[in-house]
Short mmCIF file of C-alpha atoms in Angstrom, two decimals:
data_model
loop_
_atom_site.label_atom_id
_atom_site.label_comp_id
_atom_site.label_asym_id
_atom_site.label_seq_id
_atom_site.Cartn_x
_atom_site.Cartn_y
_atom_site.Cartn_z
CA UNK A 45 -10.48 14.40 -27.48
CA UNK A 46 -13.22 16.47 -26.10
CA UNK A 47 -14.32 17.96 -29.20
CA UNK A 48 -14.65 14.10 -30.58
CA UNK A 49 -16.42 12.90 -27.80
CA UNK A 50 -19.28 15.53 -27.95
CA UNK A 51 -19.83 15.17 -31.82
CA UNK A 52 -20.10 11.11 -31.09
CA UNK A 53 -16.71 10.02 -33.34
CA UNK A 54 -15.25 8.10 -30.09
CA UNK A 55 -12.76 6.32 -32.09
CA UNK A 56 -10.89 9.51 -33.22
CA UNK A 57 -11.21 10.61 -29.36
CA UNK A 58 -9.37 7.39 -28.43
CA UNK A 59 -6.26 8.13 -30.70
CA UNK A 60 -4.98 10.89 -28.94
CA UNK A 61 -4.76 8.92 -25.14
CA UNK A 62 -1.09 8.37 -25.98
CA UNK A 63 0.00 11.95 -26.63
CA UNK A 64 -1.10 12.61 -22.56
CA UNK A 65 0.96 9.78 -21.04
CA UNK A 66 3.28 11.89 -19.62
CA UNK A 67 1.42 15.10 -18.87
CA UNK A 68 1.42 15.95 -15.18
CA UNK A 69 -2.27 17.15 -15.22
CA UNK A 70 -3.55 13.99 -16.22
CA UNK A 71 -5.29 13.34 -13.15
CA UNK A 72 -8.08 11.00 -11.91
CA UNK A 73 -10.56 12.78 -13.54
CA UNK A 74 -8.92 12.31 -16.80
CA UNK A 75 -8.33 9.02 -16.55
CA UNK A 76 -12.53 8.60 -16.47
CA UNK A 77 -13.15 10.20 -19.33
CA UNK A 78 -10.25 7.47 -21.09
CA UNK A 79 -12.42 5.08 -19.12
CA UNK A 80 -15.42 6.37 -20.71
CA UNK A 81 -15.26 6.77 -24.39
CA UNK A 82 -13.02 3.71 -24.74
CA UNK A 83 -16.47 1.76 -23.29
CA UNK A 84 -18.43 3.49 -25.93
CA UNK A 85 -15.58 2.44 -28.62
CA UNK A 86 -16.34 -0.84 -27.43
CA UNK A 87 -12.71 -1.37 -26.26
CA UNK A 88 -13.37 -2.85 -23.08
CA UNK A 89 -9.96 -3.87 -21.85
CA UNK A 90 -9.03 -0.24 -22.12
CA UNK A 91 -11.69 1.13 -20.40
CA UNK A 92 -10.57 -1.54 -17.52
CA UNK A 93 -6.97 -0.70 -17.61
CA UNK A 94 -8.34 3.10 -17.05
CA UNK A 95 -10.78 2.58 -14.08
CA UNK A 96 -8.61 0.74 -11.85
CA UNK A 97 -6.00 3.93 -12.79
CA UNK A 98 -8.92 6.32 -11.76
CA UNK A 99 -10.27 4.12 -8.77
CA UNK A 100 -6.54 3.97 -7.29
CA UNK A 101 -6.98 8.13 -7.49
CA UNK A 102 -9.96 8.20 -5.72
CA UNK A 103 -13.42 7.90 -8.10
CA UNK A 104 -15.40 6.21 -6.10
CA UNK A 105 -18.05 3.46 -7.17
CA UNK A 106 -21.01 5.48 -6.76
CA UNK A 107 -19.43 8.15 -8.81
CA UNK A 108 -18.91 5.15 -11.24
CA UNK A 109 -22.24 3.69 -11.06
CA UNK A 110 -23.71 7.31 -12.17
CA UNK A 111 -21.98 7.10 -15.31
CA UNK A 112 -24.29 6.41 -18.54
CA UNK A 113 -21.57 6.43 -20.45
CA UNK A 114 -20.08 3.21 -18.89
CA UNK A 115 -23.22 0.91 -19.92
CA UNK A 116 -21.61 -0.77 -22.53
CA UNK A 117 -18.44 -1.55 -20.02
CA UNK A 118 -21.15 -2.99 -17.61
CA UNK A 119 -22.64 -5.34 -19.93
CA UNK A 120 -19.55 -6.65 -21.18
CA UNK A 121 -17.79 -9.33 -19.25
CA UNK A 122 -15.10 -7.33 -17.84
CA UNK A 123 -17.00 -5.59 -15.40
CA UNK A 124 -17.05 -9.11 -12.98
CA UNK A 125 -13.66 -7.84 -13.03
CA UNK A 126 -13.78 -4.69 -11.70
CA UNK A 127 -16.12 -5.50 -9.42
CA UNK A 128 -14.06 -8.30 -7.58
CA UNK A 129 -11.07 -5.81 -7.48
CA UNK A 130 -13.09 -2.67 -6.49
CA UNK A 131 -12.31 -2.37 -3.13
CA UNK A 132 -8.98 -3.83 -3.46
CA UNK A 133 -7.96 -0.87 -5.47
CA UNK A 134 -9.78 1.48 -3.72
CA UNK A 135 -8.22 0.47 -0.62
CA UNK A 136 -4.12 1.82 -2.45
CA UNK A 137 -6.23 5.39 -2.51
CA UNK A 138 -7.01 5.53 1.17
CA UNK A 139 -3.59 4.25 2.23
CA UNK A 140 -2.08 7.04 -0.43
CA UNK A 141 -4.25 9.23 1.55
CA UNK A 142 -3.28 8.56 4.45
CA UNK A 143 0.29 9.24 4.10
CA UNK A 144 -0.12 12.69 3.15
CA UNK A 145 -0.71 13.44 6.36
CA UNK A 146 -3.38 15.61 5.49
CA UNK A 147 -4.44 18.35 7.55
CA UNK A 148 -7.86 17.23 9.30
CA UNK A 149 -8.23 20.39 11.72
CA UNK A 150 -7.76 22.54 8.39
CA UNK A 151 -10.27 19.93 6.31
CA UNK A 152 -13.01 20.15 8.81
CA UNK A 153 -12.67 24.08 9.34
CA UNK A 154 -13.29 24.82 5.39
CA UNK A 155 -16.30 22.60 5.36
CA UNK A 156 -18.01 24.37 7.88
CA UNK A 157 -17.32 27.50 6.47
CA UNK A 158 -18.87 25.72 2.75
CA UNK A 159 -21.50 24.68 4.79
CA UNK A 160 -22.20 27.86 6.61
CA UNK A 161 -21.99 29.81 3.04
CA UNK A 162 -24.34 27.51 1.43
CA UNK A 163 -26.92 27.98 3.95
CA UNK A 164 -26.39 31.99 3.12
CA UNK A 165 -26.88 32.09 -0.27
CA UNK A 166 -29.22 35.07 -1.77
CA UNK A 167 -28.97 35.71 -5.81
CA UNK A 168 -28.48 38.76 -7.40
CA UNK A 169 -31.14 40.07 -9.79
CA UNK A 170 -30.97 42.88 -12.00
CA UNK A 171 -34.45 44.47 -12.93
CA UNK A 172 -35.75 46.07 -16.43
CA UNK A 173 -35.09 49.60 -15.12
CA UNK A 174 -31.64 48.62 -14.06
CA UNK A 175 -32.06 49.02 -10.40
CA UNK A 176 -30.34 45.89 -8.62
CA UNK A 177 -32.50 43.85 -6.03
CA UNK A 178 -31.81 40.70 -4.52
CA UNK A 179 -34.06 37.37 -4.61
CA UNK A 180 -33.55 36.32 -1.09
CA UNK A 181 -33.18 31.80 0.01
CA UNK A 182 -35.68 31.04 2.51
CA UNK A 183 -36.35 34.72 3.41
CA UNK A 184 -33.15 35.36 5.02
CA UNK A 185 -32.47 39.25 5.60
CA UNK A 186 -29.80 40.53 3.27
CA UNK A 187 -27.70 42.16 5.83
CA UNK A 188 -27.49 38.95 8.20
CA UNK A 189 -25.77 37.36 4.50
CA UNK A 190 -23.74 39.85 4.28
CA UNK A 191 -22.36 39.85 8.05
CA UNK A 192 -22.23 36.30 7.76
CA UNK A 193 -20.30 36.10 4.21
CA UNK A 194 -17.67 38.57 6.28
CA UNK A 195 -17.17 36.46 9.70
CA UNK A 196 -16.45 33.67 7.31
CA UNK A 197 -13.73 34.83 5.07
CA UNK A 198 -12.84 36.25 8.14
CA UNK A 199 -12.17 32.94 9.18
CA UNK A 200 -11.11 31.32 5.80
CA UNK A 201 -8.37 34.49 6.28
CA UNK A 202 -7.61 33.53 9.57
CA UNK A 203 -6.67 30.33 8.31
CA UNK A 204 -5.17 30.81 5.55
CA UNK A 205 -2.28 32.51 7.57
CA UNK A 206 -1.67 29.59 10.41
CA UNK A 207 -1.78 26.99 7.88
CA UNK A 208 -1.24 28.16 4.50
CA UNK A 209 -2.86 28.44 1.29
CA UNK A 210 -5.07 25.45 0.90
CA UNK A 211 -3.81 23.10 -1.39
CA UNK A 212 -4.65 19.50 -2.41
CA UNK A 213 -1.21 18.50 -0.54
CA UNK A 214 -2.84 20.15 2.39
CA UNK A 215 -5.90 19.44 2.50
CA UNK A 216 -7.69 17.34 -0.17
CA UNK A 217 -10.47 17.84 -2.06
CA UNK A 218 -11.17 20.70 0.31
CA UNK A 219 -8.94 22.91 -1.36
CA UNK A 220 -10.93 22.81 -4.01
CA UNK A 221 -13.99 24.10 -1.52
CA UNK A 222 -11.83 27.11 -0.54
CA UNK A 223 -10.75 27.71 -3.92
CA UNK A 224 -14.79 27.90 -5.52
CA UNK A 225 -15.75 30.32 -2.17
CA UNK A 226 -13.37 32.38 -3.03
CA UNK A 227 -13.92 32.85 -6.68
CA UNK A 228 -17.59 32.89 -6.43
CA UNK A 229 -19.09 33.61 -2.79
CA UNK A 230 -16.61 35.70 -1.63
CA UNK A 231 -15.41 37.83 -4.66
CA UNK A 232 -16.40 40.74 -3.88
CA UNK A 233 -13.76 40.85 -0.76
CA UNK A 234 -10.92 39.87 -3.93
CA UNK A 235 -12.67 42.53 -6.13
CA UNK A 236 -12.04 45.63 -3.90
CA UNK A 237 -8.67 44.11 -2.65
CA UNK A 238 -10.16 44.51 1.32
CA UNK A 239 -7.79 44.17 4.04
CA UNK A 240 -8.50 40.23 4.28
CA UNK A 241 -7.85 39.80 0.35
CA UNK A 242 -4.28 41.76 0.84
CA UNK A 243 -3.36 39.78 3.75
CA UNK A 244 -3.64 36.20 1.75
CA UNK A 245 -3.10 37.01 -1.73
CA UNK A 246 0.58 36.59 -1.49
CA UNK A 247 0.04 33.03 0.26
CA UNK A 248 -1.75 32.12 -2.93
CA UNK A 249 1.13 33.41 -5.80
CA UNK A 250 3.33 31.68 -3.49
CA UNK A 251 1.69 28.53 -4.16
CA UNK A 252 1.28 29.22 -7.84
CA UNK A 253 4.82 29.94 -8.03
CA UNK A 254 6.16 26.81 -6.40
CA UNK A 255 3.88 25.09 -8.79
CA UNK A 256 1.66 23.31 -6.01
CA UNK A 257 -1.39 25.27 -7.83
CA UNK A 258 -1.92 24.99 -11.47
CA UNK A 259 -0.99 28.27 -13.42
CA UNK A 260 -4.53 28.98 -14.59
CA UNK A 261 -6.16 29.29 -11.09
CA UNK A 262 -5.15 33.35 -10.67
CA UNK A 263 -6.39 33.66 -13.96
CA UNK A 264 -9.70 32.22 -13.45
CA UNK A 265 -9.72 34.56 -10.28
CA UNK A 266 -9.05 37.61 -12.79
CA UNK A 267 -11.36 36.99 -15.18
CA UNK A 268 -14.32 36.07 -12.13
CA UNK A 269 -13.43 39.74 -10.66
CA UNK A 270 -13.97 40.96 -14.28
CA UNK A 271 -17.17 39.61 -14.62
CA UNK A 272 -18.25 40.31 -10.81
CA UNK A 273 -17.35 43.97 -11.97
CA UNK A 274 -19.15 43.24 -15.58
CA UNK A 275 -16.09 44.31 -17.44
CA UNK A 276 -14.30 42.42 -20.14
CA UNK A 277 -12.92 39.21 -19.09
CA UNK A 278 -9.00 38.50 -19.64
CA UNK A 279 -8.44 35.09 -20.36
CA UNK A 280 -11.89 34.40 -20.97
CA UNK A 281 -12.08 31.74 -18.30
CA UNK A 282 -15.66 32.12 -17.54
CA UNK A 283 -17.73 30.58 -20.80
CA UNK A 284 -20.76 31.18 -19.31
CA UNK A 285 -20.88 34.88 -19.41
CA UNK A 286 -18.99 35.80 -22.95
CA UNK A 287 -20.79 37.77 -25.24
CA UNK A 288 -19.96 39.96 -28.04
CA UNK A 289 -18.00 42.93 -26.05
CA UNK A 290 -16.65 41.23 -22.79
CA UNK A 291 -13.00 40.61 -24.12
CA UNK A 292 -10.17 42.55 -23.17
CA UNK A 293 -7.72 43.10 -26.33
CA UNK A 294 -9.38 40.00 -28.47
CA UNK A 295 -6.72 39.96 -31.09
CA UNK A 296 -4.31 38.95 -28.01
CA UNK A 297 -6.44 36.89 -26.14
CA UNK A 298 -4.32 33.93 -26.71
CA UNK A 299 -0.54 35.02 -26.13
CA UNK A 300 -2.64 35.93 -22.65
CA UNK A 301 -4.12 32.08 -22.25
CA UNK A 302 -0.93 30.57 -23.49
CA UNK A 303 0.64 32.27 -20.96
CA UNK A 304 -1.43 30.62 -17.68
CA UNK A 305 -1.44 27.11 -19.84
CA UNK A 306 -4.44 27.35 -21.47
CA UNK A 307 -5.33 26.18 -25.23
CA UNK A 308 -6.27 28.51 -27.72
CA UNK A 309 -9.70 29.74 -27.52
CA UNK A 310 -10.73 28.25 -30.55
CA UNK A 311 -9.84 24.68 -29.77
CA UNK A 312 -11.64 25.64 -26.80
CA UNK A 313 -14.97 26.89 -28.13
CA UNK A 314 -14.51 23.75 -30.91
CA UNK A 315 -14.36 20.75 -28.44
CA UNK A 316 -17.45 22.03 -26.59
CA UNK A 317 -19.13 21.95 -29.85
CA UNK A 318 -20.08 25.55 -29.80
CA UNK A 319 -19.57 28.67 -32.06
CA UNK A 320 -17.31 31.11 -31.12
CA UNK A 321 -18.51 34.65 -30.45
CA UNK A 322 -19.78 36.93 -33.04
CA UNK A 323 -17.01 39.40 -31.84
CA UNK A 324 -14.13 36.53 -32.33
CA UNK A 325 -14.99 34.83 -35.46
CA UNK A 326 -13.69 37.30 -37.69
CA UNK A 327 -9.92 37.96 -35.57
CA UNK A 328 -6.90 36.42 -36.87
CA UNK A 329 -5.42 35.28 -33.11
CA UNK A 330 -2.28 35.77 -32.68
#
């Protein structure tokens, strides 16, 4: 469907809704992009059918409302409908919501923590020669980021083992806050497996093993060490830095995605409408 929708045949995209009816991923998210390219199909109805699904999972108007790919929806007459049953529909989400008994004490710890780290943030820069320096946000001293970047996953740690890995049955949308920090401003504690990292890993394959986090999510983790340490990735999770020699084992590359519920990669690299690597094109995949 994705691979449709970015070459612009939205009708072929639209023939394979069916075949996800009863997948247990389809989420919220998913159901938007239904919403979506049935509008640009012109199949209005459906695309109604799909945002009330999407609303009653919490997509908010605004995030609606942002969507150019809804235009032809909001001409059309059925939008007077979803607009008088908005915020009746909305309304199921925050009463859903509410009887999760999500953890607010947790919620409101990991966002000041996100909010903390983003106020921290310094990028790396590597220089002709090779020497590493560091591009510093607003001036801030390096070694005040990283004393900082260790009180908070000191914290994030802390929590972690009163209350658990942090899940969306936890905590919401937060989880996925703790998750990115993790894989991005606080791999380096994951990389070197530091005290902290040992302490909370098993909290985290508990969860993956219960099935309350989706199989790919240590994988992802893997392959962002891999690239942190700029070695070949594993499941080639992270698009954004491939190039031609930063595969582990290509020829197996998907028994090892099949195997945390990923598609191959070609079906991958095909419905972002880009060419595989140089160094892939010419493996038979196993």
């Amino acid at each position: 469907m994705q691979g449709y929708y970015n070459r612009g045949l939205y009708q072929e995209a639209t023939q394979y809704v069916d075949s996800l009816k009863d997948n247990r991923y389809v989420n919220g998210q998913v159901y938007y992009f239904f919403a979506r390219i049935y509008s640009l199909n012109n199949e209005f109805d459906k695309s109604l059918f799909y945002l009330e699904k999407m609303v009653k999972l919490g997509t908010t108007k605004a995030a609606i409302e942002r969507m150019y790919d809804l235009d032809k929806f909001r001409n059309s007459h059925l939008n007077i409908v979803f607009e008088l049953n908005y915020d009746k529909w909305h309304q199921e989400y925050v009463n859903a919501i509410a009887n999760l008994n999500l953890d607010s004490t947790y919620i409101k710890e990991i966002e000041l923590i996100k909010n903390i780290a983003n106020k921290t943030k310094y990028k790396r820069v590597e220089t002709i020669d090779g020497d590493i320096v560091y591009e510093l946000k607003d001036s801030i001293d390096i070694l005040e980021v990283e004393k900082q970047d260790s009180l908070n996953f000191e914290k994030l740690t802390e929590l972690i083992l009163e209350k658990g890995f942090p899940t969306y049955k936890k905590i919401g949308g937060a989880a996925f806050d703790a998750l990115n920090l993790i894989k991005y401003k606080y791999i380096a504690e994951v990389e070197k497996e530091s005290f902290k990292w040992k302490k909370i890993k098993p909290f985290l394959l508990e969860e993956l093993e219960k099935g309350r986090l989706k199989p790919f999510v240590y994988g992802q983790l893997k392959d962002r060490v891999r690239v942190y340490k700029e070695e070949p990735q594993i499941y080639l999770t992270s698009l954004n830095y491939t190039n031609d020699d930063k595969v582990e084992n290509p020829e197996e590359l998907n028994i090892r995605r099949k195997s945390i519920g990923l598609c191959p990669i070609e079906i991958e690299f095909w419905s972002l409408a880009k060419e595989l690597p140089l160094s892939l094109q010419e493996i038979k995949f196993k």
